[in-house]
Structures are given as structure tokens and as C-alpha cells.
Amino acid sequence: MSDAASPILVGRTSELRVLIEAMTHPPAVVLVEGEAGIGKTRLVHAALDRLVSGDRPVLLGYCHQIREPFPYGPVVEALREVADRLPAAEALNPVTGALRDYLPELSHMLPPSPPWLNDLRAERHRLFRAMRALLAAVGPALLVIEDLHWADDGTRELLRFLTDQPPEGLTVVATYRREDLSTPGLPLGRTYRRPPGTTSLVIPLRPLDAPEVNSLACALLNRPDLPPAFVARLHERTAGIPFVVEEVVRSLPDAEGPDALDRAGVPLLLREAMAERMAALSPAAVSAVQAAAVLRLPVGEQLITTVGGDSAGLGQALRAGVLHEHPGGRYGFRHALAQQAVYDAIPGPDRRLAHERAMAALAAVTPPPLVQLAFHSRQAGDIGAWLRHGRAAADQAAALGDTALAIEVLDGMLADPDLPEPDRGPLSLALSRLDTTGLSHQRVERLMRRLLRDDFLSREVRGEARLNLGMVLCNQGGDSSTGRPEILAAVAELHDRPALAARGLAGLAMPEWGTESLATHAEWMARAEELIATADDPGLAAAVLVNRVAFQMSIGSPDAFTVAATLPVADPSTAVRREVARGYCNLHDSATTLGHYAAAEAFGRQGQRLAAESGALYPAHTVQVSTTRRRWLTGQWEGLRDQAIALVELSTEAPDAWLVLGSLALATGDWEEARRYLYNAGMDAPDARYVPVAVAAAGGLIELHLARGALEHAVTEAVQAVARLRRKGVWVWGAYLVPSAVTALARAGRVQEGAELVAEFADGIAGRLAPAAHAALDHARGALAADRRPAEAADFFARAREAYEALPQPYTAARVGESEARARLALGDRSAAPVLAELAERFGALGATHDAARCRRALRDLGVESPLPRGRKGGAGPLSPREKEVARLVALGRTNREIADVLFLSTRTVETHVATVLRKLGLRSRTEIAPPF
């Protein structure tokens, strides 16, 4: 419930002006912050009342303190109001068809439902896109979400998606109490960064001062002034909270003298003000009000009558202003403070009986509202029913994907001092076993740490809970440096449960995480297999087998594909198939790293199919993330940047997507973006991140330093990254690092060091099924010989190019082909010049504009013309390809000098291009040039 609009608004002139300004200049994101009763809703509705009627749709959504599983419910509720603004279905973005199941009343106005994607993460992203597209279609629009502090994680993630890239005409306004946020200080769940061109405001509301309390009381009492002593006492007793001021003043019989508060027995607190108002009601109305207080949520007339026991009182309670009508024919309090005041005044035995009546009434509802039943059971003192309904509510929420609600229910039960001791362990394990994603894993981590600090858990339960916590930290949290010690501690606590200990050891055995050597990982794997051999648990045995298969593939073992073929795909057990789904998804990732792209794609399809069948959400997400890296490597760049951005919008734990964004930025010469993305891919804390991607990100950083002429930085990065790879000992992952590192060392004159690295790399990948690494070996050998032995370098580069083309890795093949052509030109072979021209075309076709410009610069230095495709001549014609690239860099804020460096042009030439772009676009200033280009 939230504070409803009132015609009286005092002390908010500047806040109101700022809010109206933001509402009328979309896109905008406005967060209205304040404690209960401070007037957040009153301010928002006052602003809405001052807008031109019908100028734009106002879409209202409400978050509730007690809610049943319905992710995104407040936004869906708001979208139901767009019917009269929707264009014809054929004019809508087809993606809006994904909303048919969520908005059945609008389904006849929406495009057909798109086919299921067999990937829950992809489905969620499509749903988010559909909501954004629908809001864009009815814009300009105002989306108001009340009481964001009670929002589920899904709603917060959806709002963050909408506010990160708001439609042009959308203004989002959200109200919340800072002190009640689930993540302190973060109303949207994580830090909000204002996108360019979007107004972003936080409007904090403070209590009223004494003069403002005077103005409000005068307006309520219809008086021009009030005695100063009266006002001072009123301000003191209400703390300047407008809702409390209003309720206290309305309880006064008059205010004729300075002692009016004392003469009238004016309440010191709101609960006494509500008691004063309740005293004027009939018994039937009191029963209705008390029933509404017990039920907490706005509900229908029938439910209030059933719980209150009298059908005659609701109307009087509404006419007296104690209860208020809410949308959808529901009735409740105007504010949670009023509800609590009435509830607290009900005698304990009467409260218990009312909760029992609420239980009986809600049990007859289909489907039963399990969260409300659990709440009323607990308040009625029925511990058995509370446990039964609470567990069922958590299970239902988890099954519907509302993990945040499942966590909330279980946490509330575990925090209850009356929870029977035998139930604490099972509930703790249920909490730790939740398949958490997004914001939820952070909450599970906090709660599990709190539970593990207590001493009520048995050693076995503690060990399993700690194991699950460690797995969540490593997998969903991407924090192996914190998660792995938890797993190690859990293994020690699980010595009487060898199967679970084996599961923990098998997790530690995955070499992609941590700083331990390959030999240590192999020891852990062997211990896990030894322990699981004595256990009779098919699900855990499958988990260990899956990790063995993943281990073999990740290091390029010769028997990797043979071992992978042993996975029990058709096992009748859902638990086993869920593990097999995880195995195939891991195989997709490892095969991508090794360069087995056709096999990787097949593994990914199988993994996603099994994940969809068995409900394994997280493994399916890993395929989606690592697919971006496979698309990058194999040259499938069309739409790749948008896909990667969509993934990182939904989850920061998407290292492959960050790597792809960094690599794409390198290929287009966006140096600052490349640096930021590569750091997010794992270079911010390489020892704690996913090692194969962190290794590749280090290779990208070396390339970035080399491209910017920062040779010393390149060498430093190379030495550090190679040391980490050497410590790990999985040299097949060096395919994306060693060639860049050798190039940096050779250019710095550290040829011997580079030669030793090449030899070590060759030994490390010998006998491994790692085609990408073997291609990289010839690439590194060519880089080592490039400056001193061009003929030898050309031969190595040629072999590497052929190997990359066979994989295929078209971008890397083109890069190596360029090195080969330059080596042949150094030998005086002018026939290599046309090869550079061809490579410039290949780079351009991929979208690697920086590489294409570098090749054309080399051709100009040779005196060979390599003209770009041109658009039509004329001042108002379309931009040429070169002009588009210049415009894109200008829109990103690059200076002419920086653009010249990226495109290998002179500053004067860039100035000419910028002038042409402005003329063709009809603009006066470069600051008016906006993406996309």
C-alpha cells in the first residue's frame, strides 16, 4: 500500500517543479525517496494533475508488501492501461507478441506470439524488449511504480533494463523508502548509470518544518492561521511527517485556542489518532476496518465481509475516510502506517481469530494464495500450517522463476524464533539449493553467511549448505577467490557424506577457476572419483562424471570426445539429466576455446535441449553467453554487439560478452571502450575470474597497448599474463594470448624471452586436441621472426593463416594474412600489395574498420590507390562509408586527432570529412552528431 493523492500539498514547491520538468522532457528517470508518510505519492499525483489531460498515458503500477509469485507484476499491471493508445497490430514491433500471455486482455491487439526460444534467459530478454517496444509504441508515456522497496528482483531488473535504454518518449517515476530497500542505497538493485540524453533525478523528501506544518494544518482546518504554541506542539508530536499531521488534525474536534491539543486529548502518536477516528464508527464499520487491517492488502468486499463478520460496515468506513477504494474494486487503507495503527490496537485474541477466519477464506480461493496463507497461519499461531504453507509458497515461487520471493519466504521462516529446531536444517538447505540468478544470488550469499555463523546447524547440514554457498559464489557470482575456500571448508565438514564431498572436490577440480596448478586440479578430480565410487547417489555420480568430462575437454585431452560420449543423455532421472545438461553446456564453452566450433555448436544445442527439459536454468545461460564468443571467433558479427550488450544488461556475470564487446571495440578503434570492456571481462581481478576468458582479455589488452604505441605497457601486460598462464599450466588457453605476448616481446627487443615462450607454448600444447592453439603456435613463431627473418616469418604466417581459415577464424586469419603480406613486402615482393587491398575489403565486410584503415594506409604508403566505395555526390546525399565511420567516432566524442589515429588519416583529412558530414546532415556543430552510424 502507498500514500494516496491528496489535494493538499505543502512545502514541496521546488520538488514539484523539478518533477514536472522531468515528466515533460523525456526520456527521464525520476526516483522519489522518503520515509513512510512523507508524501511521495502525494507529490507524484500533484505533478500528474498539473500535466495536460490526455497529453500522454499515465501507467500506474504498485508493489505490495505481501505478494504472490508474479514476476514483473507492477509493470504488467501498469501496461494494462495502454489499450486505447495502441496502434494496429501490424504497426507494432513483432516482439510485442511475447506479451500476449502477460496481457490477455490486450492479446487481440498484439502481434502473434513468437516461437519459444528454448532458453529462459533469452526469453526474459525478449520479454523485456517487448515491454520497452510497447512503451515506445504508446509514447510519450509516464510509467509510475509505487513502493519500489517492495518490488521483486525481476521487477527491479526490468526497470533497470527500461531505464538503461529508455524509449525516447518514456518517463519512469518510482517511489521508495530508502530504509526498506533490500539492497541498501540501491533502489534498482545495483548502481544506475544515466544513459546519454536521459534526465536522471533523485528527489528526496524531507519532513515539514514548523511553518509548513502550520500551512498544512490551516488548510485542513480551513483557518487562516493557528496559535504558534499549537503549531509548535503539533510539529513536535508529528515530526513533520505530512500523513501523521493530517491524521492528527482530522481527529481534533476544534482548534479554537492554543491549548486545543491538550483540551481535546490530542493523540501523541498516529495510533491514537486512528483510535479517535475509529471511536466514531459503528461496530459493523469497526469490524470492516479491523478486517482490512488483518488482511493487510487491498482486497475485495467479500473477503473483508468474511473476515470481519459483518456486511454492513464497509460503506460507512469508506464514507468516513478510514478505508479507501483502490483500483480493481479493492478496499484498504490509504497508508501502511494507518493499517499498522489499527492492527496494533486489535486485542490479541481477536487478532488471532481474525487471522484464522482469513486462513479459512483464503484456503477456498483457487489457486490458493500460499504466501498470504503462510502469513495468516503464523499470525494465528498455527505453526504446522505455517510450515506447510511456507514451504509450498517457496517451492511454488522457485518453480515459477520468482527466486527472490522464495528467498524472502525462507528467510522469514528461518529468522522466526518460534521455528521448531528440527525444521531449521531442512529450510536452510532449501535456501542454499535455490537456483539463483541475477540479484538473487547476492541475497542468498548474505543469508547463508548469516546462517553459517550460527551454531544451530549440524555439521552435515552445515557442510552441504556451505558447499552450495561456494558453488553459488563461483558460478553465479563469478567470485572464485571467495567461493573456493567455502567449498574447501565444506569438503572437510562432509567427511561423513562422501558423495557430497566428491561433488565439492569435483567443482574444485575445474581448472577454469582459481590460481591452483593443473596438477592440483587433477588431484582433486581423482579424489572426487575415488569418493563417488563408494556412494549410491546417481545424481551426484552424474555430477562428478560431468566434471570429469569437462576437465578433459578444457585441457584438450586426446580422449576428450571419447569421454564426452559416455554422458548418460537418456537417463530416466531428471536430476541426472540436469547434470548432463550442465555437462554439455560446459563442453560447448571448452570446445569453443579449443577451436572445435562445429562440435561446440552441437554440444550447445544438446545442452540447451536438456536444460529446457530438466529445468536447469543456469547452464542454459552459459551457452548463450559463450555463444557470443563463438560468433566473434567465427566471424558472425552481424548483430553481435547488440546481443552482447543485451547479455551484460541482464547480468554482469557474462565474461564472454564483455570480451566480445572489447574485441569489437578493438577492431573499430574505440580504445577507451575496448579497455573498459576488457577489464570487465576479467582483467579487473584476473585471479578471481574465469581464467580462459581472462587470458584472452589479457591478449586483447596487449593488442590495445600495441595499437596505441604503448610498447612498455604491452610488455608489462604480456609478462604478467604469461606468468598467470604458466602458473595454471593449461597452455591450450594461450591461443589468444601467446601471439600477442610474443609480438610485444619481439618489438621490445626481448627476442630470447619471446623464443623461450614460444618453445614453452609448443611443449604445453603438444598432443592436445586444440586446433586454435596449434594455429596460434605458427602465428607466434611468425611474430618472433617478423623483424629479423621476414622470409621465415612469411612462411609461418602463411601456415597460421591456412590453419585459422580452416577453423574458421576469419578475422584472425585476415590479421595473420596482413602480417604475411607485410613480411613479403619487406622482402621486396610487390605482388603482396593486392593482398592488402583484398584484406582491407575483408576487414570492412566484417566491420573491423580500424584494421581496414590500417591496410589502406599501408597501400597509400606503397603508392597504391585503394578507394572506398562511395555514395552519391552532392551536398545532401547519403554519407559515404568513410564519412559514416568519421561520424560514428565524432558521436562517441573523439577529437579529430584521435579519429586520425584510429583511421590512419591526417588531421586535415579528418577535418574535411567532419565538415562534409555536417553539411550532409544539415547540422551546425559536431556536438549535434548522434549515434548510431
JSON list of N, CA and C in Angstrom, two decimals, residues 402-428:
[
{"chain": "A", "resi": 402, "resn": "ASP", "atom": "N", "xyz": [10.37, -17.05, -9.61]},
{"chain": "A", "resi": 402, "resn": "ASP", "atom": "CA", "xyz": [10.41, -15.89, -8.71]},
{"chain": "A", "resi": 402, "resn": "ASP", "atom": "C", "xyz": [11.31, -16.26, -7.52]},
{"chain": "A", "resi": 403, "resn": "THR", "atom": "N", "xyz": [12.60, -16.40, -7.80]},
{"chain": "A", "resi": 403, "resn": "THR", "atom": "CA", "xyz": [13.53, -16.83, -6.77]},
{"chain": "A", "resi": 403, "resn": "THR", "atom": "C", "xyz": [13.58, -15.85, -5.61]},
{"chain": "A", "resi": 404, "resn": "ALA", "atom": "N", "xyz": [13.45, -14.58, -5.90]},
{"chain": "A", "resi": 404, "resn": "ALA", "atom": "CA", "xyz": [13.52, -13.57, -4.84]},
{"chain": "A", "resi": 404, "resn": "ALA", "atom": "C", "xyz": [12.43, -13.81, -3.80]},
{"chain": "A", "resi": 405, "resn": "LEU", "atom": "N", "xyz": [11.22, -14.15, -4.23]},
{"chain": "A", "resi": 405, "resn": "LEU", "atom": "CA", "xyz": [10.14, -14.40, -3.28]},
{"chain": "A", "resi": 405, "resn": "LEU", "atom": "C", "xyz": [10.42, -15.67, -2.49]},
{"chain": "A", "resi": 406, "resn": "ALA", "atom": "N", "xyz": [10.94, -16.72, -3.16]},
{"chain": "A", "resi": 406, "resn": "ALA", "atom": "CA", "xyz": [11.29, -17.94, -2.44]},
{"chain": "A", "resi": 406, "resn": "ALA", "atom": "C", "xyz": [12.31, -17.65, -1.34]},
{"chain": "A", "resi": 407, "resn": "ILE", "atom": "N", "xyz": [13.29, -16.83, -1.66]},
{"chain": "A", "resi": 407, "resn": "ILE", "atom": "CA", "xyz": [14.30, -16.45, -0.66]},
{"chain": "A", "resi": 407, "resn": "ILE", "atom": "C", "xyz": [13.65, -15.68, 0.49]},
{"chain": "A", "resi": 408, "resn": "GLU", "atom": "N", "xyz": [12.77, -14.76, 0.15]},
{"chain": "A", "resi": 408, "resn": "GLU", "atom": "CA", "xyz": [12.12, -13.94, 1.17]},
{"chain": "A", "resi": 408, "resn": "GLU", "atom": "C", "xyz": [11.30, -14.80, 2.13]},
{"chain": "A", "resi": 409, "resn": "VAL", "atom": "N", "xyz": [10.56, -15.77, 1.59]},
{"chain": "A", "resi": 409, "resn": "VAL", "atom": "CA", "xyz": [9.74, -16.64, 2.43]},
{"chain": "A", "resi": 409, "resn": "VAL", "atom": "C", "xyz": [10.61, -17.48, 3.35]},
{"chain": "A", "resi": 410, "resn": "LEU", "atom": "N", "xyz": [11.64, -18.13, 2.77]},
{"chain": "A", "resi": 410, "resn": "LEU", "atom": "CA", "xyz": [12.50, -19.00, 3.58]},
{"chain": "A", "resi": 410, "resn": "LEU", "atom": "C", "xyz": [13.28, -18.20, 4.63]},
{"chain": "A", "resi": 411, "resn": "ASP", "atom": "N", "xyz": [13.75, -17.03, 4.24]},
{"chain": "A", "resi": 411, "resn": "ASP", "atom": "CA", "xyz": [14.48, -16.20, 5.19]},
{"chain": "A", "resi": 411, "resn": "ASP", "atom": "C", "xyz": [13.59, -15.78, 6.35]},
{"chain": "A", "resi": 412, "resn": "GLY", "atom": "N", "xyz": [12.35, -15.41, 6.04]},
{"chain": "A", "resi": 412, "resn": "GLY", "atom": "CA", "xyz": [11.44, -15.04, 7.11]},
{"chain": "A", "resi": 412, "resn": "GLY", "atom": "C", "xyz": [11.18, -16.18, 8.07]},
{"chain": "A", "resi": 413, "resn": "MET", "atom": "N", "xyz": [11.06, -17.37, 7.55]},
{"chain": "A", "resi": 413, "resn": "MET", "atom": "CA", "xyz": [10.82, -18.53, 8.42]},
{"chain": "A", "resi": 413, "resn": "MET", "atom": "C", "xyz": [12.05, -18.84, 9.27]},
{"chain": "A", "resi": 414, "resn": "LEU", "atom": "N", "xyz": [13.22, -18.77, 8.66]},
{"chain": "A", "resi": 414, "resn": "LEU", "atom": "CA", "xyz": [14.45, -19.07, 9.40]},
{"chain": "A", "resi": 414, "resn": "LEU", "atom": "C", "xyz": [14.73, -18.02, 10.48]},
{"chain": "A", "resi": 415, "resn": "ALA", "atom": "N", "xyz": [14.29, -16.79, 10.25]},
{"chain": "A", "resi": 415, "resn": "ALA", "atom": "CA", "xyz": [14.54, -15.73, 11.22]},
{"chain": "A", "resi": 415, "resn": "ALA", "atom": "C", "xyz": [13.54, -15.75, 12.37]},
{"chain": "A", "resi": 416, "resn": "ASP", "atom": "N", "xyz": [12.50, -16.57, 12.27]},
{"chain": "A", "resi": 416, "resn": "ASP", "atom": "CA", "xyz": [11.46, -16.60, 13.29]},
{"chain": "A", "resi": 416, "resn": "ASP", "atom": "C", "xyz": [11.95, -17.39, 14.50]},
{"chain": "A", "resi": 417, "resn": "PRO", "atom": "N", "xyz": [11.92, -16.79, 15.69]},
{"chain": "A", "resi": 417, "resn": "PRO", "atom": "CA", "xyz": [12.43, -17.50, 16.88]},
{"chain": "A", "resi": 417, "resn": "PRO", "atom": "C", "xyz": [11.60, -18.72, 17.26]},
{"chain": "A", "resi": 418, "resn": "ASP", "atom": "N", "xyz": [10.34, -18.80, 16.76]},
{"chain": "A", "resi": 418, "resn": "ASP", "atom": "CA", "xyz": [9.49, -19.93, 17.11]},
{"chain": "A", "resi": 418, "resn": "ASP", "atom": "C", "xyz": [9.59, -21.08, 16.11]},
{"chain": "A", "resi": 419, "resn": "LEU", "atom": "N", "xyz": [10.48, -20.96, 15.13]},
{"chain": "A", "resi": 419, "resn": "LEU", "atom": "CA", "xyz": [10.66, -22.07, 14.19]},
{"chain": "A", "resi": 419, "resn": "LEU", "atom": "C", "xyz": [11.18, -23.29, 14.95]},
{"chain": "A", "resi": 420, "resn": "PRO", "atom": "N", "xyz": [10.50, -24.43, 14.85]},
{"chain": "A", "resi": 420, "resn": "PRO", "atom": "CA", "xyz": [10.97, -25.63, 15.56]},
{"chain": "A", "resi": 420, "resn": "PRO", "atom": "C", "xyz": [12.39, -26.00, 15.14]},
{"chain": "A", "resi": 421, "resn": "GLU", "atom": "N", "xyz": [13.19, -26.42, 16.09]},
{"chain": "A", "resi": 421, "resn": "GLU", "atom": "CA", "xyz": [14.59, -26.73, 15.82]},
{"chain": "A", "resi": 421, "resn": "GLU", "atom": "C", "xyz": [14.78, -27.75, 14.71]},
{"chain": "A", "resi": 422, "resn": "PRO", "atom": "N", "xyz": [13.97, -28.84, 14.66]},
{"chain": "A", "resi": 422, "resn": "PRO", "atom": "CA", "xyz": [14.19, -29.82, 13.60]},
{"chain": "A", "resi": 422, "resn": "PRO", "atom": "C", "xyz": [13.97, -29.30, 12.19]},
{"chain": "A", "resi": 423, "resn": "ASP", "atom": "N", "xyz": [13.26, -28.16, 12.06]},
{"chain": "A", "resi": 423, "resn": "ASP", "atom": "CA", "xyz": [12.95, -27.63, 10.74]},
{"chain": "A", "resi": 423, "resn": "ASP", "atom": "C", "xyz": [14.00, -26.64, 10.24]},
{"chain": "A", "resi": 424, "resn": "ARG", "atom": "N", "xyz": [14.91, -26.21, 11.08]},
{"chain": "A", "resi": 424, "resn": "ARG", "atom": "CA", "xyz": [15.88, -25.20, 10.68]},
{"chain": "A", "resi": 424, "resn": "ARG", "atom": "C", "xyz": [16.85, -25.74, 9.63]},
{"chain": "A", "resi": 425, "resn": "GLY", "atom": "N", "xyz": [17.32, -26.96, 9.84]},
{"chain": "A", "resi": 425, "resn": "GLY", "atom": "CA", "xyz": [18.26, -27.54, 8.89]},
{"chain": "A", "resi": 425, "resn": "GLY", "atom": "C", "xyz": [17.67, -27.71, 7.50]},
{"chain": "A", "resi": 426, "resn": "PRO", "atom": "N", "xyz": [16.50, -28.38, 7.37]},
{"chain": "A", "resi": 426, "resn": "PRO", "atom": "CA", "xyz": [15.90, -28.53, 6.03]},
{"chain": "A", "resi": 426, "resn": "PRO", "atom": "C", "xyz": [15.61, -27.21, 5.33]},
{"chain": "A", "resi": 427, "resn": "LEU", "atom": "N", "xyz": [15.14, -26.21, 6.10]},
{"chain": "A", "resi": 427, "resn": "LEU", "atom": "CA", "xyz": [14.86, -24.92, 5.46]},
{"chain": "A", "resi": 427, "resn": "LEU", "atom": "C", "xyz": [16.16, -24.23, 5.04]},
{"chain": "A", "resi": 428, "resn": "SER", "atom": "N", "xyz": [17.20, -24.37, 5.82]},
{"chain": "A", "resi": 428, "resn": "SER", "atom": "CA", "xyz": [18.50, -23.80, 5.44]},
{"chain": "A", "resi": 428, "resn": "SER", "atom": "C", "xyz": [19.01, -24.43, 4.15]}
]
